[in-house]
Amino acid sequence: MLVLLLIQIQVKLYQPILFLELEQTNMNNHNPSQLDIKLSDNEISYLKSANFLTQSQLTLLDIFKWNSNSSGILSLSPITAEDFREVFTEQLAKFGFDESYNLTDEGKILEELIDHFYYNPQFPAEK
């Protein structure tokens, strides 16, 4: 029982590292099924200051490829993009609307991010 518990702890500790290594490999060898997500400076600033992203998601943002001073491309696998979308959707539900159910400024950014990170496997080139 103790051995099984230690194995589970080790797997959980190393999981983000493996996730990051796989993502970096994918970024170096661009795969056509990857998403190239164009993000504005405002969106990147919001994400880097967000306290709801996982450490591995924040690390992916640190290796972000900038095109210019105002935008950049983040290359992700569809699975990783969906992981980001899930986090954005949870945050939108918690903080994206005011008392009258109107979008807040944060809600507007989150909706844009949810759209940017969308992947349609039937039309992978379509964004």
Coordinates of N, CA, C and O in Angstrom, one line a residue:
M1 N 0.8 -1.2 0.0 CA 0.0 0.0 0.0 C 0.9 1.3 0.0 O 0.6 2.2 -0.7
L2 N 1.9 1.3 0.8 CA 2.8 2.4 0.9 C 3.5 2.6 -0.4 O 3.7 3.7 -0.9
V3 N 4.0 1.5 -1.0 CA 4.7 1.6 -2.3 C 3.8 2.2 -3.4 O 4.2 3.1 -4.1
L4 N 2.5 1.8 -3.4 CA 1.6 2.3 -4.4 C 1.4 3.8 -4.2 O 1.4 4.6 -5.1
L5 N 1.3 4.2 -2.9 CA 1.1 5.7 -2.6 C 2.3 6.5 -3.1 O 2.2 7.5 -3.7
L6 N 3.5 6.0 -2.8 CA 4.7 6.7 -3.3 C 4.8 6.8 -4.8 O 5.2 7.8 -5.4
I7 N 4.4 5.7 -5.5 CA 4.4 5.7 -7.0 C 3.4 6.8 -7.5 O 3.7 7.6 -8.4
Q8 N 2.2 6.9 -6.9 CA 1.3 7.9 -7.3 C 1.8 9.3 -7.0 O 1.6 10.1 -7.9
I9 N 2.4 9.5 -5.9 CA 3.0 10.8 -5.6 C 4.1 11.2 -6.6 O 4.1 12.3 -7.2
Q10 N 5.0 10.2 -7.0 CA 6.0 10.5 -7.9 C 5.4 10.8 -9.3 O 5.9 11.7 -10.0
V11 N 4.4 10.1 -9.7 CA 3.8 10.3 -11.0 C 3.2 11.7 -11.0 O 3.4 12.5 -12.0
K12 N 2.5 12.1 -10.0 CA 1.9 13.4 -9.9 C 3.0 14.5 -9.9 O 2.8 15.6 -10.5
L13 N 4.1 14.3 -9.3 CA 5.1 15.3 -9.2 C 5.8 15.5 -10.6 O 6.1 16.6 -11.0
Y14 N 6.0 14.4 -11.3 CA 6.7 14.5 -12.6 C 5.7 14.8 -13.8 O 6.2 15.2 -14.8
Q15 N 4.5 14.7 -13.6 CA 3.5 14.9 -14.7 C 3.7 16.3 -15.4 O 3.8 16.3 -16.6
P16 N 3.8 17.4 -14.6 CA 3.9 18.7 -15.3 C 5.2 18.8 -16.1 O 5.3 19.4 -17.2
I17 N 6.3 18.1 -15.6 CA 7.6 18.2 -16.3 C 7.4 17.4 -17.6 O 7.9 17.9 -18.7
L18 N 6.8 16.2 -17.6 CA 6.6 15.5 -18.8 C 5.8 16.2 -19.8 O 6.0 16.3 -21.0
F19 N 4.7 16.9 -19.3 CA 3.8 17.7 -20.1 C 4.6 18.8 -20.8 O 4.4 19.0 -22.0
L20 N 5.4 19.4 -20.1 CA 6.2 20.5 -20.7 C 7.2 20.0 -21.7 O 7.3 20.6 -22.8
E21 N 7.9 18.9 -21.4 CA 8.8 18.3 -22.4 C 8.1 17.9 -23.7 O 8.6 18.2 -24.7
L22 N 7.0 17.3 -23.6 CA 6.2 16.9 -24.8 C 5.8 18.2 -25.6 O 5.9 18.2 -26.8
E23 N 5.4 19.2 -24.9 CA 5.0 20.4 -25.5 C 6.1 21.1 -26.2 O 6.0 21.6 -27.3
Q24 N 7.3 21.1 -25.6 CA 8.5 21.8 -26.2 C 8.9 21.0 -27.4 O 9.3 21.6 -28.4
T25 N 8.8 19.7 -27.4 CA 9.2 18.8 -28.5 C 8.2 19.2 -29.7 O 8.7 19.3 -30.8
N26 N 7.0 19.3 -29.4 CA 6.0 19.6 -30.4 C 6.3 21.0 -31.0 O 6.1 21.2 -32.2
M27 N 6.7 21.9 -30.1 CA 7.0 23.3 -30.7 C 8.2 23.3 -31.6 O 8.2 24.0 -32.6
N28 N 9.2 22.5 -31.3 CA 10.4 22.4 -32.1 C 10.1 21.7 -33.4 O 10.7 22.0 -34.5
N29 N 9.3 20.7 -33.4 CA 8.9 19.9 -34.6 C 7.5 20.2 -34.9 O 6.6 19.4 -34.5
H30 N 7.2 21.3 -35.6 CA 5.8 21.7 -35.8 C 5.0 20.6 -36.4 O 5.3 20.1 -37.5
N31 N 3.9 20.3 -35.8 CA 3.0 19.3 -36.3 C 1.8 20.0 -36.9 O 1.2 20.9 -36.3
P32 N 1.3 19.5 -38.0 CA 0.2 20.2 -38.7 C -1.1 20.1 -37.8 O -2.0 21.0 -38.0
S33 N -1.2 19.2 -36.9 CA -2.4 19.2 -36.1 C -2.3 20.1 -34.9 O -3.2 20.2 -34.1
Q34 N -1.2 20.8 -34.8 CA -1.0 21.8 -33.7 C -1.8 23.0 -34.0 O -2.0 23.4 -35.2
L35 N -2.1 23.7 -33.0 CA -2.8 25.0 -33.1 C -1.7 26.1 -33.0 O -0.9 26.1 -32.1
D36 N -1.7 27.1 -33.9 CA -0.9 28.3 -33.8 C -1.9 29.4 -33.3 O -2.6 29.9 -34.1
I37 N -1.8 29.7 -32.1 CA -2.8 30.6 -31.5 C -2.1 32.0 -31.4 O -1.1 32.2 -30.7
K38 N -2.7 32.9 -32.1 CA -2.2 34.3 -32.1 C -2.9 35.1 -30.9 O -4.1 35.1 -30.8
L39 N -2.0 35.6 -30.1 CA -2.5 36.3 -28.9 C -1.9 37.7 -28.9 O -0.8 38.0 -29.3
S40 N -2.8 38.7 -28.5 CA -2.3 40.1 -28.4 C -1.5 40.3 -27.1 O -1.5 39.4 -26.2
D41 N -0.8 41.4 -27.0 CA 0.0 41.7 -25.9 C -0.9 41.8 -24.6 O -0.6 41.4 -23.5
N42 N -2.1 42.4 -24.8 CA -3.1 42.5 -23.7 C -3.5 41.1 -23.2 O -3.6 40.9 -22.0
E43 N -3.7 40.1 -24.1 CA -4.1 38.8 -23.7 C -3.0 38.1 -22.9 O -3.2 37.4 -21.9
I44 N -1.8 38.3 -23.5 CA -0.6 37.6 -22.8 C -0.4 38.3 -21.4 O -0.1 37.6 -20.5
S45 N -0.5 39.6 -21.3 CA -0.4 40.2 -20.0 C -1.4 39.7 -19.0 O -1.1 39.4 -17.9
Y46 N -2.6 39.6 -19.5 CA -3.7 39.0 -18.6 C -3.3 37.6 -18.2 O -3.4 37.3 -17.0
L47 N -2.9 36.8 -19.1 CA -2.6 35.4 -18.7 C -1.4 35.3 -17.8 O -1.4 34.4 -16.9
K48 N -0.4 36.1 -18.0 CA 0.8 36.0 -17.2 C 0.5 36.5 -15.8 O 1.2 36.0 -14.8
S49 N -0.5 37.3 -15.6 CA -0.8 37.8 -14.3 C -2.0 37.0 -13.6 O -2.3 37.2 -12.5
A50 N -2.5 36.1 -14.4 CA -3.6 35.3 -13.9 C -3.2 34.3 -12.8 O -2.1 33.6 -13.0
N51 N -3.9 34.2 -11.8 CA -3.5 33.3 -10.7 C -4.3 32.0 -10.8 O -4.2 31.2 -9.8
F52 N -5.0 31.7 -11.9 CA -5.7 30.5 -12.0 C -5.1 29.5 -12.9 O -5.6 28.4 -13.1
L53 N -4.0 29.8 -13.6 CA -3.3 28.9 -14.5 C -2.4 28.0 -13.7 O -1.9 28.4 -12.7
T54 N -2.2 26.8 -14.3 CA -1.3 25.8 -13.6 C 0.1 26.3 -13.9 O 0.4 27.1 -14.8
Q55 N 1.1 25.7 -13.1 CA 2.5 26.1 -13.3 C 2.9 25.7 -14.7 O 3.7 26.4 -15.4
S56 N 2.5 24.5 -15.2 CA 2.9 24.1 -16.6 C 2.3 25.0 -17.7 O 3.0 25.3 -18.7
Q57 N 1.1 25.5 -17.5 CA 0.5 26.5 -18.4 C 1.3 27.8 -18.4 O 1.6 28.4 -19.4
L58 N 1.7 28.3 -17.2 CA 2.5 29.5 -17.1 C 3.8 29.3 -17.8 O 4.4 30.3 -18.4
T59 N 4.4 28.2 -17.6 CA 5.7 27.9 -18.2 C 5.6 27.9 -19.8 O 6.5 28.4 -20.4
L60 N 4.5 27.4 -20.3 CA 4.3 27.5 -21.7 C 4.2 28.9 -22.2 O 4.7 29.2 -23.3
L61 N 3.6 29.8 -21.4 CA 3.5 31.2 -21.8 C 4.9 31.8 -21.8 O 5.2 32.8 -22.5
D62 N 5.8 31.4 -20.9 CA 7.1 31.9 -20.8 C 8.0 31.6 -22.1 O 8.9 32.3 -22.4
I63 N 7.6 30.5 -22.8 CA 8.4 30.2 -24.0 C 7.6 30.6 -25.3 O 7.8 30.1 -26.4
F64 N 6.7 31.6 -25.1 CA 5.9 32.1 -26.1 C 6.7 32.8 -27.2 O 7.7 33.5 -26.9
K65 N 6.4 32.6 -28.4 CA 7.1 33.2 -29.6 C 6.5 34.5 -30.0 O 5.4 34.5 -30.5
W66 N 7.2 35.6 -29.8 CA 6.6 36.9 -30.1 C 6.9 37.2 -31.6 O 7.9 37.0 -32.1
N67 N 5.8 37.8 -32.2 CA 6.0 38.2 -33.6 C 6.4 39.7 -33.7 O 7.1 40.1 -34.5
S68 N 5.9 40.4 -32.8 CA 6.2 41.9 -32.7 C 6.0 42.3 -31.3 O 5.9 41.5 -30.4
N69 N 6.0 43.6 -31.0 CA 5.8 44.1 -29.7 C 4.3 43.9 -29.2 O 4.0 44.1 -28.1
S70 N 3.4 43.6 -30.2 CA 2.0 43.6 -29.8 C 1.3 42.3 -30.0 O 0.1 42.2 -29.7
S71 N 2.0 41.3 -30.5 CA 1.3 40.0 -30.6 C 2.3 38.9 -30.7 O 3.5 39.1 -30.8
G72 N 1.8 37.7 -30.7 CA 2.7 36.5 -30.8 C 1.9 35.2 -31.1 O 0.7 35.2 -31.1
I73 N 2.7 34.2 -31.3 CA 2.1 32.9 -31.6 C 2.4 31.9 -30.5 O 3.6 31.7 -30.2
L74 N 1.4 31.2 -30.0 CA 1.6 30.1 -29.1 C 1.2 28.8 -29.8 O 0.1 28.7 -30.2
S75 N 2.1 27.9 -30.0 CA 1.9 26.6 -30.6 C 1.6 25.5 -29.6 O 2.4 25.3 -28.7
L76 N 0.4 24.9 -29.7 CA 0.0 24.0 -28.7 C -0.7 22.8 -29.4 O -1.3 22.9 -30.5
S77 N -0.6 21.6 -28.7 CA -1.4 20.5 -29.2 C -2.9 20.7 -28.9 O -3.2 21.6 -28.0
P78 N -3.8 20.1 -29.6 CA -5.2 20.3 -29.4 C -5.6 19.9 -27.9 O -6.4 20.6 -27.4
I79 N -5.0 18.9 -27.4 CA -5.3 18.5 -26.0 C -4.9 19.7 -25.0 O -5.7 20.0 -24.1
T80 N -3.7 20.2 -25.2 CA -3.3 21.3 -24.3 C -4.1 22.5 -24.5 O -4.5 23.2 -23.5
A81 N -4.5 22.8 -25.7 CA -5.4 24.0 -26.0 C -6.7 23.8 -25.3 O -7.3 24.7 -24.7
E82 N -7.3 22.6 -25.3 CA -8.5 22.3 -24.6 C -8.4 22.4 -23.1 O -9.3 22.9 -22.4
D83 N -7.2 22.1 -22.6 CA -6.9 22.2 -21.1 C -7.0 23.7 -20.8 O -7.6 24.1 -19.7
F84 N -6.4 24.6 -21.6 CA -6.5 26.0 -21.4 C -7.9 26.5 -21.4 O -8.4 27.2 -20.6
R85 N -8.7 26.0 -22.4 CA -10.1 26.4 -22.6 C -10.9 26.0 -21.4 O -11.8 26.8 -20.9
E86 N -10.7 24.9 -20.8 CA -11.4 24.5 -19.6 C -11.2 25.4 -18.5 O -12.1 25.8 -17.7
V87 N -9.9 25.8 -18.3 CA -9.6 26.7 -17.2 C -10.2 28.1 -17.5 O -10.8 28.7 -16.6
F88 N -10.2 28.6 -18.7 CA -10.8 29.9 -19.1 C -12.3 29.8 -18.8 O -12.9 30.8 -18.3
T89 N -12.9 28.7 -19.2 CA -14.4 28.6 -19.0 C -14.8 28.6 -17.5 O -15.8 29.3 -17.2
E90 N -14.0 27.9 -16.7 CA -14.3 28.0 -15.3 C -14.1 29.4 -14.7 O -14.9 29.9 -13.9
Q91 N -13.1 30.1 -15.2 CA -12.8 31.5 -14.7 C -14.0 32.4 -15.2 O -14.4 33.3 -14.4
L92 N -14.4 32.2 -16.4 CA -15.5 33.0 -17.0 C -16.8 32.8 -16.1 O -17.5 33.8 -15.8
A93 N -17.1 31.6 -15.8 CA -18.3 31.3 -14.9 C -18.2 32.0 -13.6 O -19.2 32.5 -13.0
K94 N -17.0 32.0 -13.0 CA -16.8 32.6 -11.7 C -16.8 34.1 -11.7 O -17.3 34.8 -10.8
F95 N -16.0 34.7 -12.6 CA -15.8 36.2 -12.6 C -16.1 36.9 -13.8 O -15.8 38.1 -13.9
G96 N -16.7 36.3 -14.8 CA -16.9 36.9 -16.1 C -18.1 37.8 -16.3 O -18.3 38.4 -17.3
F97 N -19.0 37.8 -15.2 CA -20.3 38.5 -15.4 C -20.5 39.3 -14.1 O -20.1 38.9 -13.0
D98 N -21.2 40.4 -14.3 CA -21.6 41.3 -13.2 C -22.9 40.8 -12.6 O -23.5 39.8 -13.0
E99 N -23.5 41.6 -11.7 CA -24.8 41.2 -11.0 C -25.9 41.1 -12.0 O -26.9 40.4 -11.8
S100 N -25.8 41.9 -13.1 CA -26.9 41.9 -14.1 C -26.6 40.9 -15.3 O -27.2 40.9 -16.3
Y101 N -25.6 40.0 -15.1 CA -25.2 39.0 -16.0 C -24.7 39.6 -17.3 O -24.7 39.0 -18.4
N102 N -24.1 40.8 -17.2 CA -23.4 41.4 -18.3 C -21.9 41.1 -18.2 O -21.4 40.9 -17.1
L103 N -21.3 40.9 -19.4 CA -19.9 40.6 -19.4 C -19.0 41.7 -18.7 O -19.2 42.9 -19.0
T104 N -18.1 41.3 -17.9 CA -17.2 42.2 -17.3 C -16.0 42.4 -18.3 O -15.9 41.6 -19.3
D105 N -15.1 43.3 -18.0 CA -13.9 43.4 -18.8 C -13.1 42.1 -18.8 O -12.7 41.6 -19.9
E106 N -13.0 41.4 -17.7 CA -12.3 40.1 -17.6 C -13.1 39.1 -18.4 O -12.5 38.3 -19.1
G107 N -14.4 39.1 -18.3 CA -15.2 38.2 -19.1 C -15.0 38.3 -20.6 O -15.0 37.3 -21.3
K108 N -14.9 39.6 -21.1 CA -14.6 39.8 -22.5 C -13.3 39.2 -23.0 O -13.2 38.5 -24.0
I109 N -12.3 39.4 -22.1 CA -11.0 38.8 -22.5 C -11.1 37.2 -22.5 O -10.6 36.6 -23.4
L110 N -11.7 36.7 -21.5 CA -11.9 35.2 -21.3 C -12.6 34.7 -22.5 O -12.3 33.6 -23.1
E111 N -13.7 35.3 -23.0 CA -14.4 34.8 -24.1 C -13.5 34.8 -25.4 O -13.6 33.9 -26.2
E112 N -12.7 35.9 -25.5 CA -11.8 35.9 -26.7 C -10.8 34.7 -26.6 O -10.5 34.1 -27.6
L113 N -10.3 34.5 -25.4 CA -9.3 33.4 -25.2 C -9.9 32.1 -25.5 O -9.3 31.2 -26.1
I114 N -11.2 31.9 -25.0 CA -11.9 30.6 -25.3 C -12.0 30.4 -26.8 O -11.8 29.3 -27.3
D115 N -12.3 31.4 -27.5 CA -12.4 31.3 -29.0 C -11.1 31.1 -29.6 O -11.0 30.2 -30.5
H116 N -10.0 31.7 -29.2 CA -8.7 31.5 -29.7 C -8.2 30.1 -29.6 O -7.5 29.6 -30.4
F117 N -8.5 29.5 -28.5 CA -8.0 28.2 -28.1 C -8.9 27.0 -28.6 O -8.6 25.9 -28.3
Y118 N -9.9 27.4 -29.4 CA -10.8 26.3 -30.0 C -10.1 25.6 -31.1 O -9.4 26.1 -31.9
Y119 N -10.3 24.2 -31.1 CA -9.8 23.4 -32.1 C -10.9 22.5 -32.6 O -11.6 21.8 -31.9
N120 N -11.1 22.5 -34.0 CA -12.1 21.7 -34.6 C -11.3 20.6 -35.4 O -10.7 20.9 -36.4
P121 N -11.4 19.3 -35.0 CA -10.6 18.3 -35.6 C -11.0 18.0 -37.1 O -10.2 17.5 -37.9
Q122 N -12.2 18.4 -37.4 CA -12.7 18.2 -38.8 C -12.1 19.2 -39.7 O -11.9 19.0 -40.9
F123 N -11.8 20.4 -39.2 CA -11.2 21.5 -40.0 C -10.0 22.1 -39.2 O -10.0 23.2 -38.7
P124 N -8.9 21.3 -39.1 CA -7.8 21.7 -38.3 C -7.1 23.0 -38.7 O -6.6 23.8 -37.9
A125 N -7.1 23.4 -40.0 CA -6.5 24.6 -40.4 C -7.4 25.8 -40.1 O -6.9 27.0 -40.2
E126 N -8.7 25.6 -39.9 CA -9.6 26.7 -39.7 C -9.5 27.2 -38.3 O -9.5 26.5 -37.3
K127 N -9.5 28.5 -38.1 CA -9.5 29.2 -36.8 C -10.6 30.1 -36.7 O -11.0 30.9 -37.5

